[in-house]
Coordinates of C-alpha atoms in Angstrom, one line a residue:
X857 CA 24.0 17.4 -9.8
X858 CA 27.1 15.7 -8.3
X859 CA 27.1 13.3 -5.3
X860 CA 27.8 14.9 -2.1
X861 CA 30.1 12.9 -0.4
X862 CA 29.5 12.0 3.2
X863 CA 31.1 14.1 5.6
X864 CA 33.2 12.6 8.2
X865 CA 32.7 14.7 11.3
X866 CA 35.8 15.7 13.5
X867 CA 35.6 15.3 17.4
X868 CA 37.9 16.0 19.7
X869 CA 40.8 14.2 20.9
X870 CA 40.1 12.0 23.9
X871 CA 43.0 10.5 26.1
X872 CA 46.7 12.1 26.6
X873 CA 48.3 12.0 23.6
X874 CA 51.3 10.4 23.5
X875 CA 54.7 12.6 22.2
X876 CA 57.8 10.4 20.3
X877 CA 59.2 9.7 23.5
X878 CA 55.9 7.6 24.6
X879 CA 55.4 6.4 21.5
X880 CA 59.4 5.1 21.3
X881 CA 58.9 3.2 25.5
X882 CA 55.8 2.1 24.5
X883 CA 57.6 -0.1 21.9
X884 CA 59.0 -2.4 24.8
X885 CA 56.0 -4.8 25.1
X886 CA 55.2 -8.1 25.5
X887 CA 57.1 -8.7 29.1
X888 CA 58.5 -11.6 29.7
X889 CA 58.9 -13.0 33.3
X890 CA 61.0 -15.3 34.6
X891 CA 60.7 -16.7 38.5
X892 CA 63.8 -17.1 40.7
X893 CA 63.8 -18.3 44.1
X894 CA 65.8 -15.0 45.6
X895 CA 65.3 -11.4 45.2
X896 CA 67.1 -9.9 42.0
X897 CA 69.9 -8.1 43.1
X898 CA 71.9 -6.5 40.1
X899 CA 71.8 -7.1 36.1
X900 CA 74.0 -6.2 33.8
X901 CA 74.4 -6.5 30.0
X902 CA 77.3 -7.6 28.2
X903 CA 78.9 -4.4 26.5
X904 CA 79.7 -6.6 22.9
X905 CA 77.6 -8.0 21.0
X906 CA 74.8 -10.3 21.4
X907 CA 74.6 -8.1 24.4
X908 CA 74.1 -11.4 27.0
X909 CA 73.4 -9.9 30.1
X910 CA 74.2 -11.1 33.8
X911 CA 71.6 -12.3 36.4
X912 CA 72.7 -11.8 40.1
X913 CA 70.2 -13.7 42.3
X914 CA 70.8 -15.8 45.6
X915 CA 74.0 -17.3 45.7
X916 CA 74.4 -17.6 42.0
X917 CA 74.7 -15.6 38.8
X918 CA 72.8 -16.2 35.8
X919 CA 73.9 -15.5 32.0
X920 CA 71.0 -15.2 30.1
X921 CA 70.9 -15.0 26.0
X922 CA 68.7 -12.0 24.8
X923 CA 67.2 -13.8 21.5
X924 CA 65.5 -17.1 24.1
X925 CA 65.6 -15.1 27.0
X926 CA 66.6 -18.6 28.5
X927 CA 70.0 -19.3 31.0
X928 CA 72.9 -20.4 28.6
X929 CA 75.6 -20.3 31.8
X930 CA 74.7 -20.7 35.6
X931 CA 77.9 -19.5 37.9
X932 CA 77.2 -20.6 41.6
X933 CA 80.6 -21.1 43.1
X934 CA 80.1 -18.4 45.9
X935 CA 80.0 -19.0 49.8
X936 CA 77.3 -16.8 50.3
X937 CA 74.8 -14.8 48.4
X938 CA 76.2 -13.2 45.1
X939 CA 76.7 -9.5 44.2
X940 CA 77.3 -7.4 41.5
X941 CA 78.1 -9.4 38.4
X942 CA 79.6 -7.4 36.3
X943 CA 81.1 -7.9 32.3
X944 CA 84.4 -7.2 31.3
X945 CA 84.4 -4.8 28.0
X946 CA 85.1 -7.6 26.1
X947 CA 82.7 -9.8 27.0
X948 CA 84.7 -12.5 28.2
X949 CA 85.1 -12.2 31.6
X950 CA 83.0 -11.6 34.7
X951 CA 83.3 -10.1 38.2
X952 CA 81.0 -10.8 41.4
X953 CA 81.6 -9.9 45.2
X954 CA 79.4 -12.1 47.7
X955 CA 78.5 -11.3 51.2
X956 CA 81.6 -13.4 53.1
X957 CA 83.5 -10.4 50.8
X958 CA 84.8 -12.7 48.5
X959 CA 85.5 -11.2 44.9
X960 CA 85.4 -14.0 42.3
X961 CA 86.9 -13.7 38.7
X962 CA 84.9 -15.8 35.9
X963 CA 86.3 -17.3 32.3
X964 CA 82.9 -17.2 31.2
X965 CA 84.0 -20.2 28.4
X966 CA 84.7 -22.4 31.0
X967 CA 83.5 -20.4 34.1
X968 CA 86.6 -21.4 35.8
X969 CA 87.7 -18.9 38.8
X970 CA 90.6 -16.8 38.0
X971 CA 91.1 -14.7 40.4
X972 CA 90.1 -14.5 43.7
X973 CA 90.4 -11.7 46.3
X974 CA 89.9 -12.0 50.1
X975 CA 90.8 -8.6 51.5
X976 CA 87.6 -7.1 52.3
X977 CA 85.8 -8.1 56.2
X978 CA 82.0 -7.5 55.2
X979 CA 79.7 -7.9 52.4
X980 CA 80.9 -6.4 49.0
X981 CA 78.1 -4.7 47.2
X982 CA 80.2 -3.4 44.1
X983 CA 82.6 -5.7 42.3
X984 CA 82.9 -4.3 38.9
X985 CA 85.9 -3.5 36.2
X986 CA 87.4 -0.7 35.6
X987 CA 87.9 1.1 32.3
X988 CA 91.6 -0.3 32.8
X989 CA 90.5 -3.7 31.5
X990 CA 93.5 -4.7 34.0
X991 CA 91.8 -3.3 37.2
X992 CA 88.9 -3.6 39.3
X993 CA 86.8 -1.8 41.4
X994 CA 84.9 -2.8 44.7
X995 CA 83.4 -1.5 47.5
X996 CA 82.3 -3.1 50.7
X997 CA 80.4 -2.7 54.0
X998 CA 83.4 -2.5 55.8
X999 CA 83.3 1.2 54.5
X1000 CA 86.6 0.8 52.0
X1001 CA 86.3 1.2 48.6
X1002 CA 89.7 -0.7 46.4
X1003 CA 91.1 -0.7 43.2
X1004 CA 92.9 -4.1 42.5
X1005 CA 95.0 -5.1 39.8
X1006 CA 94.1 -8.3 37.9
X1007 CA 97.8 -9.3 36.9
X1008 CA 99.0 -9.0 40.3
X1009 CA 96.1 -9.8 42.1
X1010 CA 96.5 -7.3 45.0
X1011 CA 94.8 -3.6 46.2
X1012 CA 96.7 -1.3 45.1
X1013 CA 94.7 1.7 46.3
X1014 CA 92.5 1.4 49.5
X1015 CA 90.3 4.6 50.4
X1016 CA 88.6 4.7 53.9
X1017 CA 87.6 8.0 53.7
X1018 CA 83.5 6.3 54.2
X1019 CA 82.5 6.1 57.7
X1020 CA 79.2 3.3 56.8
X1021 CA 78.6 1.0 54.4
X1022 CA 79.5 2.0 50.9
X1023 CA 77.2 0.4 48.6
X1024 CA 77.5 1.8 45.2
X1025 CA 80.2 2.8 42.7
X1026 CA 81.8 3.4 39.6
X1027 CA 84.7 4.1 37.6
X1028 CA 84.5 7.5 34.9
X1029 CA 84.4 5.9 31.2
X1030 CA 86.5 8.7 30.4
X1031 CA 89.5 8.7 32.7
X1032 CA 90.0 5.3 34.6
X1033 CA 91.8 7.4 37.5
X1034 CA 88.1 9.0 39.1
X1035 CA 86.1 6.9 41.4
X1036 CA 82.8 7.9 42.3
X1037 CA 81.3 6.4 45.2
X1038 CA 78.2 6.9 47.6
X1039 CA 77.5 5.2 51.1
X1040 CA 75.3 5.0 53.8
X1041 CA 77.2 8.2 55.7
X1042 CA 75.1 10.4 53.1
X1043 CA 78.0 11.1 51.3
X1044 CA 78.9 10.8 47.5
X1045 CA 82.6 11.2 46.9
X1046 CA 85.3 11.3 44.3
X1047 CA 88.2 9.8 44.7
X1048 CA 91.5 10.2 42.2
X1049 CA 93.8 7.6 42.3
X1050 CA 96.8 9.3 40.9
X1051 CA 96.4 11.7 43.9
X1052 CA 95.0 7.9 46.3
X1053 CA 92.9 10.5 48.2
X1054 CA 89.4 11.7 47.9
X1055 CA 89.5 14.8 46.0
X1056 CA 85.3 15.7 45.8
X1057 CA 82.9 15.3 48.6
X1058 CA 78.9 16.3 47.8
X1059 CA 76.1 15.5 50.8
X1060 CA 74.0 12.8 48.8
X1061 CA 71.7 12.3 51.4
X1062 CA 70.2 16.1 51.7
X1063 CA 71.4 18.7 54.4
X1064 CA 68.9 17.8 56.9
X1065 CA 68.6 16.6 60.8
X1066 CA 68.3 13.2 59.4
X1067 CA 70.2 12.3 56.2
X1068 CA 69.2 9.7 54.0
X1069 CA 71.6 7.1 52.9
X1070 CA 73.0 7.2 49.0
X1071 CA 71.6 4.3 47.4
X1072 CA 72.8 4.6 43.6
X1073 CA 75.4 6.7 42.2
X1074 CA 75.9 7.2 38.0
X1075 CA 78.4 9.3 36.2
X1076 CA 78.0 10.5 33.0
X1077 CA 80.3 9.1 29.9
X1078 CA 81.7 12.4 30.0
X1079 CA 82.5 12.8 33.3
X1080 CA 81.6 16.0 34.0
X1081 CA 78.1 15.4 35.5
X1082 CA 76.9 12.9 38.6
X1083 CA 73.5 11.4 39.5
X1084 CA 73.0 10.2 42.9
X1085 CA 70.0 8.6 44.8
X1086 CA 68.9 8.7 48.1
X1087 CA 65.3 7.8 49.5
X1088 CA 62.9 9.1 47.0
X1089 CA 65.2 12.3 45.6
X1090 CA 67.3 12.4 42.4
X1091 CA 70.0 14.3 42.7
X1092 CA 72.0 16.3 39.4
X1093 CA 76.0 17.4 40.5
X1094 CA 78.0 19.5 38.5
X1095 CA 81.5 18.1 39.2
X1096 CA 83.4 20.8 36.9
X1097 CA 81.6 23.6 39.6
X1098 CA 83.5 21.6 42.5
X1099 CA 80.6 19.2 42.9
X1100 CA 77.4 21.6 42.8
X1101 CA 74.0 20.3 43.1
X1102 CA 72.4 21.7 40.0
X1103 CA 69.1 19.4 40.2
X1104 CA 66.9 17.4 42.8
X1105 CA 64.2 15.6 41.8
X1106 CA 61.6 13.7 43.6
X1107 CA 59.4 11.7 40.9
X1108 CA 59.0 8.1 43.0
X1109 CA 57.5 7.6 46.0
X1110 CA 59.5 5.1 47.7
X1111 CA 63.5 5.0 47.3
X1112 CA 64.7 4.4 44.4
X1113 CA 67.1 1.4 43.8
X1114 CA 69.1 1.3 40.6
X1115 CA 70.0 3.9 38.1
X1116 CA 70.6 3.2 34.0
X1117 CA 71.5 5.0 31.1
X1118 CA 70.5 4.0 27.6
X1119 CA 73.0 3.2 25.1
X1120 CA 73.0 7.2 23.9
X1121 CA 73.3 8.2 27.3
X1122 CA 70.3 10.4 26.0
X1123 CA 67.4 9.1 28.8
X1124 CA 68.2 7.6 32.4
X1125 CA 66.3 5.2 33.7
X1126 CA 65.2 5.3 37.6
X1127 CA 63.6 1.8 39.6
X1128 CA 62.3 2.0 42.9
X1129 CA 60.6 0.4 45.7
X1130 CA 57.2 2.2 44.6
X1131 CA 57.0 -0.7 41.5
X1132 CA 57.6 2.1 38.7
X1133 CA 61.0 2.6 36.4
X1134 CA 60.7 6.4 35.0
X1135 CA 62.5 7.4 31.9
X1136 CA 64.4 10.9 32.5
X1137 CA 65.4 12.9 29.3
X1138 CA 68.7 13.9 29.9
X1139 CA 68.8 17.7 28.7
X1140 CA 65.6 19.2 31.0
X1141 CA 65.2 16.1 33.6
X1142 CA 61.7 15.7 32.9
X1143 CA 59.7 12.8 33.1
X1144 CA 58.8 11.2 29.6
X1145 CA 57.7 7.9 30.1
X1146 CA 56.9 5.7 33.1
X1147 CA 56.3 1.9 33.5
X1148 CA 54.7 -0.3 36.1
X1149 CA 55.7 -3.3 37.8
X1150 CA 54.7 -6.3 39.9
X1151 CA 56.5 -6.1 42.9
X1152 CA 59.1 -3.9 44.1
X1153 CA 62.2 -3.5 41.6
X1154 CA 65.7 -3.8 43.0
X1155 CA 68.0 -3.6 39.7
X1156 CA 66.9 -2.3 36.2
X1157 CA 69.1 -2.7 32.9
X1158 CA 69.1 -1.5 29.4
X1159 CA 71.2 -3.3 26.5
X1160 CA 73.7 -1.0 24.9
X1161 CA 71.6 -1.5 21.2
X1162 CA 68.4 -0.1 23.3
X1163 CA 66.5 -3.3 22.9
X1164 CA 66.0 -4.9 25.7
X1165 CA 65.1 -3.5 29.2
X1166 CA 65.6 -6.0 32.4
X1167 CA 64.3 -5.1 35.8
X1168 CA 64.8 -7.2 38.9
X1169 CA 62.5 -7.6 41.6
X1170 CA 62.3 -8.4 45.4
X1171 CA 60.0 -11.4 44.9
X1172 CA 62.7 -12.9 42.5
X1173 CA 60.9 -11.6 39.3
X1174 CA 63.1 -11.1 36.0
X1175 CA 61.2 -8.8 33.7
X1176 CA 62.5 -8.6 30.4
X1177 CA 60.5 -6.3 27.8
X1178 CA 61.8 -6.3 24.2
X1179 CA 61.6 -4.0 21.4
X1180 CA 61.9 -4.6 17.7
X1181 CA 64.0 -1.8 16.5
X1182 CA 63.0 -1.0 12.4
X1183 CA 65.6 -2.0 9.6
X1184 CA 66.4 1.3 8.6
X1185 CA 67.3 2.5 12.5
X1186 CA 69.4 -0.5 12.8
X1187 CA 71.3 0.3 9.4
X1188 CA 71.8 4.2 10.4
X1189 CA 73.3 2.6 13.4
X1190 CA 75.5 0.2 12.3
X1191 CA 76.7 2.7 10.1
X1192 CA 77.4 5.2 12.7
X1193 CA 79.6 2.9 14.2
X1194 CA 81.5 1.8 11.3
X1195 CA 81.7 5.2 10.6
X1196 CA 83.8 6.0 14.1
X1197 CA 85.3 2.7 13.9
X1198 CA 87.0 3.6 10.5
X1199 CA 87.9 7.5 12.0
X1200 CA 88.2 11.2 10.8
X1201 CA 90.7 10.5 7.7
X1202 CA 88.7 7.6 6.3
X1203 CA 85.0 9.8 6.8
X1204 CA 86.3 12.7 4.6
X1205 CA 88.4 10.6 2.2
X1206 CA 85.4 8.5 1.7
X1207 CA 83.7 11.2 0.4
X1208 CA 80.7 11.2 2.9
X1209 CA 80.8 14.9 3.5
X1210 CA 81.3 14.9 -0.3
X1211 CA 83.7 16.5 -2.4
X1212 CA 84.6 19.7 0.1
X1213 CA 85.9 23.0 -2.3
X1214 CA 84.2 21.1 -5.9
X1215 CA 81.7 22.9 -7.0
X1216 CA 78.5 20.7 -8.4
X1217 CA 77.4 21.4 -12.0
X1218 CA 73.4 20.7 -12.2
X1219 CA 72.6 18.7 -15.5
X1220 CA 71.1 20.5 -17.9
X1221 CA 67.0 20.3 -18.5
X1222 CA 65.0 21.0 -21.3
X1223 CA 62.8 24.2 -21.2
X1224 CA 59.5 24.2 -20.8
X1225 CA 57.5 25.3 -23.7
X1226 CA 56.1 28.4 -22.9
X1227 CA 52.3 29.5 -24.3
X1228 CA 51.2 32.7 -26.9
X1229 CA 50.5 35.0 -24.6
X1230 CA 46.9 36.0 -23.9
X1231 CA 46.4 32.3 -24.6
X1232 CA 44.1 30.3 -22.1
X1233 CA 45.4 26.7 -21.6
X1234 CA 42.5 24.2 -20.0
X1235 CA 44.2 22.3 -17.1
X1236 CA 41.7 19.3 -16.9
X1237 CA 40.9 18.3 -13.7
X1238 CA 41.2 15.0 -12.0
X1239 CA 38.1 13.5 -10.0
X1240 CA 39.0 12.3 -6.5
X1241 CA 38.2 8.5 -6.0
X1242 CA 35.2 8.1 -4.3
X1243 CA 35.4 5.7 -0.8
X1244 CA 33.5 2.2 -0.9
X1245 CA 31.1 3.4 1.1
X1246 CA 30.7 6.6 -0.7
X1247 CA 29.9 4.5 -4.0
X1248 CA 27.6 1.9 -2.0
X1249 CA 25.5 5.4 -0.8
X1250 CA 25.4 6.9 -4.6
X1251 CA 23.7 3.3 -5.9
X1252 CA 21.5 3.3 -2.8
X1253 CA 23.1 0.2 -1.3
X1254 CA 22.8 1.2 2.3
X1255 CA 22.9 -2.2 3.7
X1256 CA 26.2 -2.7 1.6
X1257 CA 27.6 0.9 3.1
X1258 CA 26.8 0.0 5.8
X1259 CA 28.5 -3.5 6.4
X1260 CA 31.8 -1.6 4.1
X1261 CA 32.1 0.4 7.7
X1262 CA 31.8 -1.9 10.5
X1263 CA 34.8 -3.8 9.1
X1264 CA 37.7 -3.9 11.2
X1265 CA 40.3 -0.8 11.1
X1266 CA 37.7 1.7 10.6
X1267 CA 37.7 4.7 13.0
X1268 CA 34.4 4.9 14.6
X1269 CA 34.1 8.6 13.4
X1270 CA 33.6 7.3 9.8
X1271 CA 31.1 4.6 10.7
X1272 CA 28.8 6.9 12.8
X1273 CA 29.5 9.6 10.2
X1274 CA 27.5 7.5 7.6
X1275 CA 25.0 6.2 10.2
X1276 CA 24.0 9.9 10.4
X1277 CA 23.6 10.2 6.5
X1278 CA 21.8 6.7 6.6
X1279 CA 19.2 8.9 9.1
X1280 CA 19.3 11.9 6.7
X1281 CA 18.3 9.8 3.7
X1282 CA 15.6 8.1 6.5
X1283 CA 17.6 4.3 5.1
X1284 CA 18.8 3.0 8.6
X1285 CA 16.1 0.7 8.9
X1286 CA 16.6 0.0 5.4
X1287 CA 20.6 -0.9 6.3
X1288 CA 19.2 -2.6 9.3
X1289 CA 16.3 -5.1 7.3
X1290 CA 17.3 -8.6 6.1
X1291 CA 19.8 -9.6 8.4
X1292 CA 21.1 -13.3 9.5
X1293 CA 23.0 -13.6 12.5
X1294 CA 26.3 -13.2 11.0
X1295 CA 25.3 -10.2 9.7
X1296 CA 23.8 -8.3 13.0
X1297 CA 26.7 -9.5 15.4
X1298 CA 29.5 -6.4 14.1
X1299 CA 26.0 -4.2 14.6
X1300 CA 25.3 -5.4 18.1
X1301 CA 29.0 -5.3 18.8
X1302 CA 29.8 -1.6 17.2
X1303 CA 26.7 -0.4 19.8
X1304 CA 28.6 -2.0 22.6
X1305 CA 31.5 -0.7 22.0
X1306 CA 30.5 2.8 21.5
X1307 CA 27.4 2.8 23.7
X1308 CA 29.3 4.8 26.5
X1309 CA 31.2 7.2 24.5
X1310 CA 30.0 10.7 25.2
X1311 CA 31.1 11.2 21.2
X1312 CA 28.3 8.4 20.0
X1313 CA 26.5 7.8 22.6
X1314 CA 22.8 9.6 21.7
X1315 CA 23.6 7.8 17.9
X1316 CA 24.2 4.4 19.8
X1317 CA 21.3 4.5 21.7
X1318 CA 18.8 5.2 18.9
X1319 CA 20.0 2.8 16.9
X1320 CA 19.7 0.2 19.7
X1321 CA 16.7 0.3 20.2
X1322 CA 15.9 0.1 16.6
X1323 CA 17.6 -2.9 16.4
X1324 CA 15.4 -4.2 19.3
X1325 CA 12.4 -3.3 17.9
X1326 CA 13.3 -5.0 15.0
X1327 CA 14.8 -8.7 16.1
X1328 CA 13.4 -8.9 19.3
X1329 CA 10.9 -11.1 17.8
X1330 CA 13.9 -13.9 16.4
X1331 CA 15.9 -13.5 19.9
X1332 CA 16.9 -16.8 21.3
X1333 CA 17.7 -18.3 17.9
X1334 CA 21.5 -17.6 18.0
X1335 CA 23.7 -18.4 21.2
X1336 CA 26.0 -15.4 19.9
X1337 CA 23.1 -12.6 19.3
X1338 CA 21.7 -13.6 22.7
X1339 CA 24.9 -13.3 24.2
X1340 CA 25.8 -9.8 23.0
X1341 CA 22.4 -8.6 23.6
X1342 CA 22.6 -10.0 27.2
X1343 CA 26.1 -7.8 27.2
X1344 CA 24.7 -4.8 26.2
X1345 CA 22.1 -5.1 28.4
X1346 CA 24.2 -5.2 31.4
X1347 CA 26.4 -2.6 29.9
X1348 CA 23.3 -0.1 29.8
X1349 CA 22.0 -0.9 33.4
X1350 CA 26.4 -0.2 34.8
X1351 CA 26.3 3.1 32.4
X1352 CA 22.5 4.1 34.2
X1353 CA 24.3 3.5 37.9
X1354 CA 26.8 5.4 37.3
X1355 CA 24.8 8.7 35.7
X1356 CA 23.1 8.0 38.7
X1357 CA 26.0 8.6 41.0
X1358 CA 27.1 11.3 39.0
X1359 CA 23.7 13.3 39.8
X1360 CA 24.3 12.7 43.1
X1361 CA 28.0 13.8 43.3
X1362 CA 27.0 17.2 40.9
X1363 CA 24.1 17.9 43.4
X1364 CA 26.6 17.9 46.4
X1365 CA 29.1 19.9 45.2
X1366 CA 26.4 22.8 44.0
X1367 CA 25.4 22.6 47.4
X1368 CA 29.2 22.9 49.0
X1369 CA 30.3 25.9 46.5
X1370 CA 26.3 27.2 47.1
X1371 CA 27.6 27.1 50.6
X1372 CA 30.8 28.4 50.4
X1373 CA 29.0 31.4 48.1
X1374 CA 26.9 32.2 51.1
X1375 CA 29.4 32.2 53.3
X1376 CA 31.8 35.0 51.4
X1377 CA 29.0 37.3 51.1

């Protein structure tokens, strides 16, 4: 008769189970945090490789290198606190307004200033460059939102068309002439400076008695779609439908504070006061993956290669969580971007859509040889290897199958799977016998890790107090067996409480809906 391997039983699936999205988030781990004596105002990563990214905190900006995660450049030549450091698309230079309204041009090889702009009366909260690497936007809280020119170092376009502070901005990626802007009136506008007016005007702040103020504003690289913030709502706009709001959502809590795409563009990024950054996927606007925080987040950041994610805080925390992206992801990439860097002639001339009008002439193969017909051919047939513990059982080596599954790296389904043959065969005691204290400890710790599961829990607990009954008599021998016993002992009396407080909550709530049974007849 042939052994009868044991049969792993199949519970179900505890926990949410995570989808790819999850599972690709989750991947940012191991955060690292960095102390700074002011809150964390705005990051921003360089857009060129090694994607260095920009620190604004207090009255100095920071330029940090991704690989240490340590400060390689320290800019502190503001009059008041900075704002808004922002990288050129080159990587070379860097823009920051302060609160005297002050914006400040960086050579970030020598941080010498530049250029230097004094126009603005109040803070400005948005220094950044245009996609004109000659021009720059700002916008301030004397309600004006400019467009300078680096060469000539004046505003050449002032629009006034705010009536409160105007706090966030950004010029399209796809045509340097659009502006879109949001401010404190509850507005979010467009502005077009070939026309220098404001051409697009959508209520950011919600159509009530009391408007909220626009915190964050993002446009899409395409420019055809806007995201706006203001208090806890997340707003879509569909500027090609004259400015339509096509979404709101209302995910956080608290306001939300900065706004990020990742380097696809494919997922946005939300921070808020509530402590939480939520990833957005792009083509439904549904939540796919949150993450927590210590304090209150101010700015958030992704690098453009999607492997680094900053967040700033209001207690001055930097929070940098890193992911390792796999060889062959970073290849496909690179190649994707030589592919677009070489353009269309040199992809179909280098034959990667292969050889278009050709057709492909398969190699010849020999024929099978075919059988008599009416013939029968035996096929032999291959035994399946059996598992270690499988081959430990058919020798009747249960202590030996037994230690084989309380390695680490096995699932708990297989090693209570062959418990319950070891009670079948009437061995566990035989598994149990003979054992030194190196020996019992992954026994004593397999119960207390699996004394509480509902799945084991009945298996556990027989098995415990088999091993009780059988070393109680040689406790006090080994500090680390006395220890784990003491454990599980403690474990058992907390799982007891709460059954106990279960019973009680169960018998309440059969006596509300008994009540509320009554009381509809």
């Amino acid at each position: 008769m042939d052994y009868q391997r044991v049969v792993v039983r199949r519970h179900p699936q505890t926990g949410t189970k995570h989808n790819h999205d999850s599972k690709y988030w989750r991947q940012f781990r191991n955060p690292v945090f960095i102390k700074n004596q002011s809150p964390v105002t705005a990051i921003h990563f360089s857009p060129v490789k090694p994607h260095r990214y920009a620190v604004t905190s207090g009255a100095r900006v920071q330029i940090y290198s991704p690989k240490t995660q340590r400060v390689s450049k320290t800019i502190a030549r503001f009059q008041d606190n900075a704002r808004s450091g922002h990288f050129r698309a080159d990587g070379k230079l860097l823009v920051a307004g302060d609160d005297s309204g002050n914006i400040q041009i960086f050579d970030l090889s020598t941080r010498a200033i530049l250029r230097n702009f004094h126009q603005h009366k109040q803070s400005v909260h948005v220094a950044k460059f245009s996609s004109d690497p000659t021009k720059i936007l700002s916008c301030s809280d004397d309600s004006t939102v400019r467009l300078w020119s680096i060469p000539t170092s004046e505003d050449y376009l002032t629009f006034k068309e705010h009536t409160d502070y105007v706090r966030t901005g950004m010029v399209s990626s796809a045509n340097p002439s659009l502006i879109l802007t949001g401010s404190y009136d509850s507005t979010v506008r467009m502005f077009d400076a070939r026309e220098g007016r404001c051409v697009m005007t959508m209520k950011g702040g919600g159509g009530g008695a009391a408007p909220l103020p626009v915190e964050q504003v993002l446009l899409f690289p395409s420019g055809t779609v806007a995201i706006s913030s203001s208090g806890p709502i997340l707003r879509v706009w569909d500027l090609l439908a004259g400015g339509r709001c096509i979404r709101a959502l209302s995910n956080h809590q608290k306001t939300i504070t900065s706004l990020a795409f990742d380097g696809g563009a494919t997922r946005l990024l939300s921070a808020g006061l509530d402590q939480m950054v939520k990833v957005y996927d792009v083509a439904d606007y549904k939540v796919v993956h949150t993450m927590r925080y210590p304090a209150p987040i101010l700015s958030v950041a992704i690098s453009p290669d999607n492997t680094h994610i900053a967040a700033g805080m209001s207690d001055g925390t930097l929070s940098i969580r890193r992911r390792d992206p796999k060889a062959l992801e970073a290849r496909e990439a690179e190649d994707e971007r030589e592919t677009l860097r070489q353009g269309a002639y040199e992809f179909f001339a280098t034959g990667m859509l292969g050889n278009i009008g050709e057709g492909s002439i398969k190699p010849k193969q020999k024929p099978k040889p075919e059988g008599v017909l009416g013939e029968m051919k035996a096929v032999p047939q291959r035994k399946k290897k059996l598992k270690e513990y499988d081959r430990y059982l058919k020798a009747f080596k249960y202590g030996a199958a037994l230690d084989s599954v309380l390695r680490k790296g096995v699932p708990p389904t297989v090693t209570f799977s062959l418990i319950q043959e070891l009670v079948h065969r009437d061995g566990v005691r035989m598994a149990l016998a003979g054992r030194d204290d190196v020996l019992l400890e992954p026994v004593v710790r397999l119960l207390l890790r699996h004394l509480t599961d509902p799945r084991f829990g009945d298996m556990a607990c027989d098995m415990a107090s088999l091993v009780i009954d059988m070393y109680a008599s040689v406790l006090g021998q080994s500090p680390i067996i006395d220890v784990l016993f003491v454990r599980l002992q403690k474990k058992l009396g907390a799982e007891l409480k709460f059954q106990n407080e279960v019973a009680k909550l169960k018998g309440a709530l059969d006596m509300i809906l008994a009540t509320s049974a009554l009381q509809q007849l």
